[in-house]
Amino acid sequence: MLSPEYIQYRGLLLPPMAHNAESLEYAQNFSVEDTDVFVVTYPKSGTIWMQEILPLVLNGGDLTPIQTIANWDRVPWLEEKRLAELADKLTSPRALVTHFPYSLMPPSFHSSKAKVIYVMRNPKDILVSSYYFHQMATFLEDPGTFDEFLEKFLEGRVMFGKWTDHVKSWKRAELGDRIMFITYEEMVQDLPAALRRMSDFLCCNLSDDAIQKIAKHCSFNSMKANRMSNFSLVPKEYMESDKSPFLRKGISGDWKNHFNAEQLARFTSVLSKELEGESFSLPWSLD
Ligand code: A3P
């Protein structure tokens, strides 16, 4: 049975706090420009991190956006209610984020030259991050036990559906040099190198000094201290940060502290089956 707390949109569950019929129609009618850059993520893959990084990569390292604009207005979600209020104020090149699978991108995206940075994260860490996020976000369904939440995740009874469907949709998309794939793990391991890749992809030609400056200001600790990015501006009735902060651990491999052997075997077997026969391989082992 579907959760009464979520709305359903083309087979996906979405939390109504941020989405409604108007916002989803607005997204479909959104006029994408050739210079737009979309960050695409399955939830809990590093969306907020990219909301910090992308404006700085695009503007050469000027910190004004991350110091003066809350992340959700700085790089708005295509599918969320806020975009209608903000769209006219965004300056080119516009940076947007979306959790949409490829099939839900608006028609104007397909005819544009807009670029995409798709951030992938080890799904076991996504599950753990999402489990804590569901505990603190009052607008999301209670996750239940870790075991129960794992089942929901595997069945796609979570916001934005199955992780495997999301990844497959974007991996299969024929976008040529309009899309760049990057992993959360790669960003954790060597942020300056990841920034260099983004800069090259977006033809931003960032200097080494600018790269170092951006890396410093987009570190986990800097973001945790930045009230424009750490969700402390969100009222407690929506996010109970004392249960778990949005910027929780910021590491890769936390799944090892949460999965038992049985859960790992089940997770691996379901995901491997769903990815069987795909032409792409994952950058991490599922075991
Ligand atoms: P954890 O819960 O594992 O800590 P999203 O923005 O897509 O919802 O993803 C949230 C995850 O990204 C959280 O993971 C959060 O801590 C992590 N994150 C955000 N900013 C980060 C940063 N600067 N460095 C590392 N991880 C970051």
Short mmCIF file of C-alpha atoms and ligand atoms in Angstrom, two decimals:
data_model
loop_
_atom_site.label_atom_id
_atom_site.label_comp_id
_atom_site.label_asym_id
_atom_site.label_seq_id
_atom_site.Cartn_x
_atom_site.Cartn_y
_atom_site.Cartn_z
CA MET A 1 0.00 0.00 0.00
CA LEU A 2 1.22 3.50 -0.83
CA SER A 3 1.86 6.00 1.87
CA PRO A 4 -0.96 8.55 2.20
CA GLU A 5 1.67 11.17 3.00
CA TYR A 6 3.12 11.15 -0.51
CA ILE A 7 1.69 12.22 -3.82
CA GLN A 8 2.11 9.98 -6.84
CA TYR A 9 3.48 11.34 -10.07
CA ARG A 10 4.02 9.08 -13.07
CA GLY A 11 4.71 6.14 -10.83
CA LEU A 12 6.96 8.02 -8.40
CA LEU A 13 6.24 8.93 -4.79
CA LEU A 14 6.97 12.55 -3.91
CA PRO A 15 6.63 14.43 -0.62
CA PRO A 16 3.87 17.06 -0.94
CA MET A 17 5.72 19.62 1.15
CA ALA A 18 7.91 20.49 -1.82
CA HIS A 19 5.89 19.16 -4.78
CA ASN A 20 2.38 19.57 -6.09
CA ALA A 21 0.54 19.25 -9.40
CA GLU A 22 1.39 22.85 -10.31
CA SER A 23 5.10 22.50 -9.61
CA LEU A 24 5.27 19.30 -11.65
CA GLU A 25 3.44 20.92 -14.54
CA TYR A 26 5.70 23.95 -14.23
CA ALA A 27 8.72 21.64 -14.51
CA GLN A 28 7.33 20.05 -17.65
CA ASN A 29 6.75 23.46 -19.23
CA PHE A 30 10.04 24.89 -18.02
CA SER A 31 12.03 26.50 -20.78
CA VAL A 32 15.53 25.05 -20.58
CA GLU A 33 18.31 27.21 -21.98
CA ASP A 34 21.43 25.98 -23.76
CA THR A 35 23.61 27.41 -21.01
CA ASP A 36 21.74 25.70 -18.15
CA VAL A 37 23.56 23.17 -16.02
CA PHE A 38 21.59 20.46 -14.24
CA VAL A 39 22.89 18.49 -11.31
CA VAL A 40 21.01 15.21 -11.31
CA THR A 41 20.94 12.97 -8.26
CA TYR A 42 18.97 10.23 -6.65
CA PRO A 43 18.17 11.65 -3.15
CA LYS A 44 21.03 11.46 -0.63
CA SER A 45 23.77 11.21 -3.25
CA GLY A 46 25.31 14.64 -2.65
CA THR A 47 22.74 17.11 -3.97
CA ILE A 48 23.35 19.80 -1.37
CA TRP A 49 27.08 19.46 -1.83
CA MET A 50 26.67 20.23 -5.52
CA GLN A 51 24.43 23.18 -4.68
CA GLU A 52 27.50 24.57 -2.92
CA ILE A 53 30.03 23.62 -5.57
CA LEU A 54 28.37 24.42 -8.86
CA PRO A 55 27.75 28.17 -8.46
CA LEU A 56 31.39 28.61 -7.43
CA VAL A 57 32.70 26.60 -10.36
CA LEU A 58 30.53 28.64 -12.72
CA ASN A 59 31.53 32.01 -11.25
CA GLY A 60 35.25 31.35 -10.79
CA GLY A 61 35.17 31.03 -7.00
CA ASP A 62 33.25 34.14 -5.90
CA LEU A 63 31.80 33.11 -2.51
CA THR A 64 28.86 35.54 -2.60
CA PRO A 65 26.20 32.96 -3.56
CA ILE A 66 27.06 30.52 -0.76
CA GLN A 67 27.30 33.33 1.77
CA THR A 68 24.08 35.13 0.88
CA ILE A 69 21.59 32.69 -0.66
CA ALA A 70 20.12 29.57 0.93
CA ASN A 71 21.01 26.44 -1.02
CA TRP A 72 17.42 25.74 -2.15
CA ASP A 73 17.17 29.19 -3.77
CA ARG A 74 20.75 29.26 -5.01
CA VAL A 75 20.42 26.10 -7.11
CA PRO A 76 16.69 25.31 -7.13
CA TRP A 77 15.04 21.97 -7.78
CA LEU A 78 13.35 21.73 -11.17
CA GLU A 79 10.40 19.82 -9.71
CA GLU A 80 9.82 21.80 -6.53
CA LYS A 81 7.34 24.57 -5.77
CA ARG A 82 10.04 27.21 -5.18
CA LEU A 83 11.18 27.31 -8.79
CA ALA A 84 8.16 29.25 -10.08
CA GLU A 85 8.99 32.09 -7.68
CA LEU A 86 12.68 32.09 -8.51
CA ALA A 87 13.03 31.32 -12.18
CA ASP A 88 12.96 34.94 -13.34
CA LYS A 89 15.67 35.91 -10.88
CA LEU A 90 18.20 33.28 -11.91
CA THR A 91 21.07 34.61 -13.94
CA SER A 92 22.78 32.82 -16.79
CA PRO A 93 24.41 30.31 -16.71
CA ARG A 94 21.61 28.93 -14.52
CA ALA A 95 22.37 26.08 -12.15
CA LEU A 96 19.50 23.73 -11.27
CA VAL A 97 19.17 20.40 -9.53
CA THR A 98 16.71 17.62 -10.09
CA HIS A 99 15.91 14.18 -8.73
CA PHE A 100 13.91 13.35 -11.86
CA PRO A 101 14.73 10.20 -13.80
CA TYR A 102 15.61 10.93 -17.41
CA SER A 103 12.11 10.15 -18.67
CA LEU A 104 10.63 13.03 -16.67
CA MET A 105 12.90 15.75 -18.00
CA PRO A 106 10.89 18.46 -19.80
CA PRO A 107 10.71 18.50 -23.60
CA SER A 108 12.79 21.69 -23.78
CA PHE A 109 15.67 19.89 -22.07
CA HIS A 110 15.89 17.42 -24.92
CA SER A 111 16.06 20.06 -27.62
CA SER A 112 18.59 22.17 -25.69
CA LYS A 113 22.32 21.89 -25.23
CA ALA A 114 22.02 22.09 -21.44
CA LYS A 115 24.63 20.06 -19.59
CA VAL A 116 24.16 17.48 -16.85
CA ILE A 117 26.38 16.47 -13.97
CA TYR A 118 25.05 13.18 -12.64
CA VAL A 119 26.27 12.38 -9.13
CA MET A 120 26.28 8.69 -8.20
CA ARG A 121 26.78 7.36 -4.70
CA ASN A 122 27.20 3.86 -3.36
CA PRO A 123 23.54 2.81 -2.83
CA LYS A 124 24.34 1.21 0.52
CA ASP A 125 25.48 4.59 1.83
CA ILE A 126 22.46 6.24 0.21
CA LEU A 127 20.23 3.88 2.13
CA VAL A 128 21.92 4.71 5.43
CA SER A 129 21.88 8.45 4.77
CA SER A 130 18.23 8.28 3.75
CA TYR A 131 17.31 6.26 6.82
CA TYR A 132 18.60 9.03 9.10
CA PHE A 133 17.09 11.72 6.89
CA HIS A 134 13.67 10.08 7.23
CA GLN A 135 14.06 10.19 11.00
CA MET A 136 14.73 13.91 11.08
CA ALA A 137 12.51 15.18 8.21
CA THR A 138 8.96 15.39 9.52
CA PHE A 139 7.56 15.69 5.99
CA LEU A 140 8.76 12.18 5.14
CA GLU A 141 7.30 8.86 6.14
CA ASP A 142 8.65 7.34 9.34
CA PRO A 143 11.33 4.89 8.17
CA GLY A 144 10.55 2.22 10.77
CA THR A 145 13.45 -0.08 11.58
CA PHE A 146 16.53 -0.21 9.37
CA ASP A 147 15.36 -3.61 8.17
CA GLU A 148 11.93 -2.25 7.22
CA PHE A 149 13.42 0.75 5.48
CA LEU A 150 15.81 -1.48 3.54
CA GLU A 151 12.82 -3.39 2.14
CA LYS A 152 11.03 -0.18 1.21
CA PHE A 153 14.14 1.07 -0.55
CA LEU A 154 14.57 -2.18 -2.48
CA GLU A 155 10.92 -2.15 -3.53
CA GLY A 156 11.09 1.52 -4.54
CA ARG A 157 8.44 2.53 -1.98
CA VAL A 158 10.47 5.65 -1.19
CA MET A 159 10.55 9.12 -2.69
CA PHE A 160 11.71 9.06 -6.33
CA GLY A 161 11.40 5.30 -6.56
CA LYS A 162 14.07 2.70 -7.09
CA TRP A 163 17.71 3.71 -7.15
CA THR A 164 18.42 1.20 -9.93
CA ASP A 165 15.69 2.72 -12.15
CA HIS A 166 17.14 6.18 -11.62
CA VAL A 167 20.69 5.19 -12.48
CA LYS A 168 19.63 3.10 -15.46
CA SER A 169 17.52 5.92 -16.87
CA TRP A 170 20.46 8.34 -16.92
CA LYS A 171 23.10 5.79 -17.90
CA ARG A 172 21.01 4.81 -20.89
CA ALA A 173 20.35 8.41 -21.91
CA GLU A 174 22.15 9.28 -25.11
CA LEU A 175 23.44 12.69 -24.21
CA GLY A 176 26.98 12.37 -25.56
CA ASP A 177 29.23 15.09 -24.20
CA ARG A 178 26.31 16.86 -22.53
CA ILE A 179 26.56 14.57 -19.51
CA MET A 180 29.31 13.91 -17.00
CA PHE A 181 29.14 11.20 -14.34
CA ILE A 182 30.89 11.75 -11.07
CA THR A 183 30.75 9.82 -7.82
CA TYR A 184 30.28 11.04 -4.29
CA GLU A 185 33.21 8.81 -3.32
CA GLU A 186 35.48 10.49 -5.83
CA MET A 187 34.51 13.88 -4.38
CA VAL A 188 35.21 12.68 -0.83
CA GLN A 189 38.55 11.24 -1.85
CA ASP A 190 39.93 14.18 -3.83
CA LEU A 191 37.66 17.20 -4.09
CA PRO A 192 40.16 19.39 -6.00
CA ALA A 193 40.49 16.68 -8.67
CA ALA A 194 36.70 16.39 -8.90
CA LEU A 195 36.43 20.17 -9.23
CA ARG A 196 39.01 20.14 -12.02
CA ARG A 197 36.91 17.58 -13.90
CA MET A 198 33.79 19.72 -13.47
CA SER A 199 35.65 22.83 -14.55
CA ASP A 200 36.89 21.10 -17.71
CA PHE A 201 33.45 19.70 -18.47
CA LEU A 202 31.82 23.11 -18.10
CA CYS A 203 34.70 24.92 -19.89
CA CYS A 204 35.27 27.15 -16.86
CA ASN A 205 39.05 27.13 -16.99
CA LEU A 206 39.50 27.51 -13.23
CA SER A 207 42.94 28.35 -11.88
CA ASP A 208 44.56 26.12 -9.25
CA ASP A 209 44.00 28.88 -6.69
CA ALA A 210 40.29 29.00 -7.49
CA ILE A 211 40.07 25.19 -7.23
CA GLN A 212 41.74 25.21 -3.82
CA LYS A 213 39.50 28.03 -2.62
CA ILE A 214 36.33 26.26 -3.75
CA ALA A 215 37.46 22.96 -2.21
CA LYS A 216 38.08 24.68 1.11
CA HIS A 217 34.69 26.39 1.19
CA CYS A 218 32.81 23.27 0.05
CA SER A 219 34.35 20.93 2.61
CA PHE A 220 31.99 19.11 4.94
CA ASN A 221 33.04 21.24 7.93
CA SER A 222 32.71 24.54 6.05
CA MET A 223 29.24 23.58 4.89
CA LYS A 224 28.25 22.43 8.35
CA ALA A 225 29.18 25.89 9.63
CA ASN A 226 27.42 27.74 6.79
CA ARG A 227 23.88 28.65 7.80
CA MET A 228 23.02 29.17 4.12
CA SER A 229 23.72 25.48 3.55
CA ASN A 230 23.27 23.56 6.79
CA PHE A 231 19.45 23.78 6.92
CA SER A 232 19.48 25.64 10.23
CA LEU A 233 17.18 28.19 8.52
CA VAL A 234 14.51 25.51 8.19
CA PRO A 235 11.98 25.57 11.07
CA LYS A 236 12.23 22.70 13.53
CA GLU A 237 8.73 21.59 12.65
CA TYR A 238 10.12 20.38 9.28
CA MET A 239 13.57 19.20 10.24
CA GLU A 240 14.50 17.92 13.67
CA SER A 241 18.23 18.34 13.48
CA ASP A 242 18.73 17.16 17.04
CA LYS A 243 17.58 13.69 15.87
CA SER A 244 20.11 13.72 13.02
CA PRO A 245 21.72 16.70 11.29
CA PHE A 246 21.28 17.09 7.52
CA LEU A 247 25.05 17.22 7.17
CA ARG A 248 25.39 14.01 9.10
CA LYS A 249 28.74 12.25 8.55
CA GLY A 250 29.88 13.09 5.03
CA ILE A 251 31.92 9.92 4.57
CA SER A 252 31.86 6.91 2.32
CA GLY A 253 31.44 3.42 3.74
CA ASP A 254 29.18 4.18 6.71
CA TRP A 255 27.01 1.27 5.50
CA LYS A 256 29.53 -1.06 7.15
CA ASN A 257 28.29 0.21 10.51
CA HIS A 258 24.66 -0.58 9.67
CA PHE A 259 24.24 -3.67 7.47
CA ASN A 260 24.29 -7.17 8.92
CA ALA A 261 25.38 -10.10 6.74
CA GLU A 262 21.81 -11.05 5.85
CA GLN A 263 20.85 -7.51 4.86
CA LEU A 264 23.96 -7.20 2.74
CA ALA A 265 23.25 -10.45 0.92
CA ARG A 266 19.65 -9.43 0.22
CA PHE A 267 20.62 -5.93 -0.94
CA THR A 268 23.35 -7.25 -3.22
CA SER A 269 21.19 -9.94 -4.73
CA VAL A 270 18.26 -7.59 -5.54
CA LEU A 271 20.44 -4.87 -7.03
CA SER A 272 22.62 -7.27 -9.01
CA LYS A 273 19.54 -8.83 -10.56
CA GLU A 274 18.10 -5.44 -11.49
CA LEU A 275 21.34 -4.35 -13.11
CA GLU A 276 21.96 -7.61 -14.95
CA GLY A 277 22.66 -7.14 -18.64
CA GLU A 278 23.26 -3.39 -18.39
CA SER A 279 26.05 -2.06 -20.55
CA PHE A 280 27.56 0.02 -17.76
CA SER A 281 29.35 -1.16 -14.66
CA LEU A 282 29.23 0.39 -11.23
CA PRO A 283 32.33 2.05 -9.77
CA TRP A 284 31.95 0.10 -6.51
CA SER A 285 31.38 -3.52 -5.70
CA LEU A 286 27.90 -4.24 -4.39
CA ASP A 287 29.20 -6.85 -1.92
P1 A3P B 1 25.42 11.45 5.08
O1 A3P B 1 24.02 11.35 5.61
O2 A3P B 1 25.98 10.09 4.74
O3 A3P B 1 26.33 12.23 5.96
P2 A3P B 1 21.74 15.00 -0.43
O4 A3P B 1 22.24 16.39 -0.42
O5 A3P B 1 21.65 14.40 -1.80
O6 A3P B 1 20.50 14.85 0.36
O7 A3P B 1 22.87 14.09 0.29
C1 A3P B 1 23.14 14.26 1.66
C2 A3P B 1 24.42 13.55 1.98
O8 A3P B 1 25.53 14.30 1.43
C3 A3P B 1 24.65 13.46 3.48
O9 A3P B 1 25.36 12.22 3.69
C4 A3P B 1 25.56 14.67 3.71
O10 A3P B 1 26.29 14.62 4.91
C5 A3P B 1 26.44 14.57 2.48
N1 A3P B 1 27.19 15.82 2.22
C6 A3P B 1 26.71 17.06 2.06
N2 A3P B 1 27.72 17.95 1.92
C7 A3P B 1 28.88 17.24 2.00
C8 A3P B 1 30.27 17.58 1.94
N3 A3P B 1 30.69 18.83 1.80
N4 A3P B 1 31.17 16.58 2.06
C9 A3P B 1 30.77 15.30 2.22
N5 A3P B 1 29.47 14.92 2.29
C10 A3P B 1 28.53 15.87 2.17
#
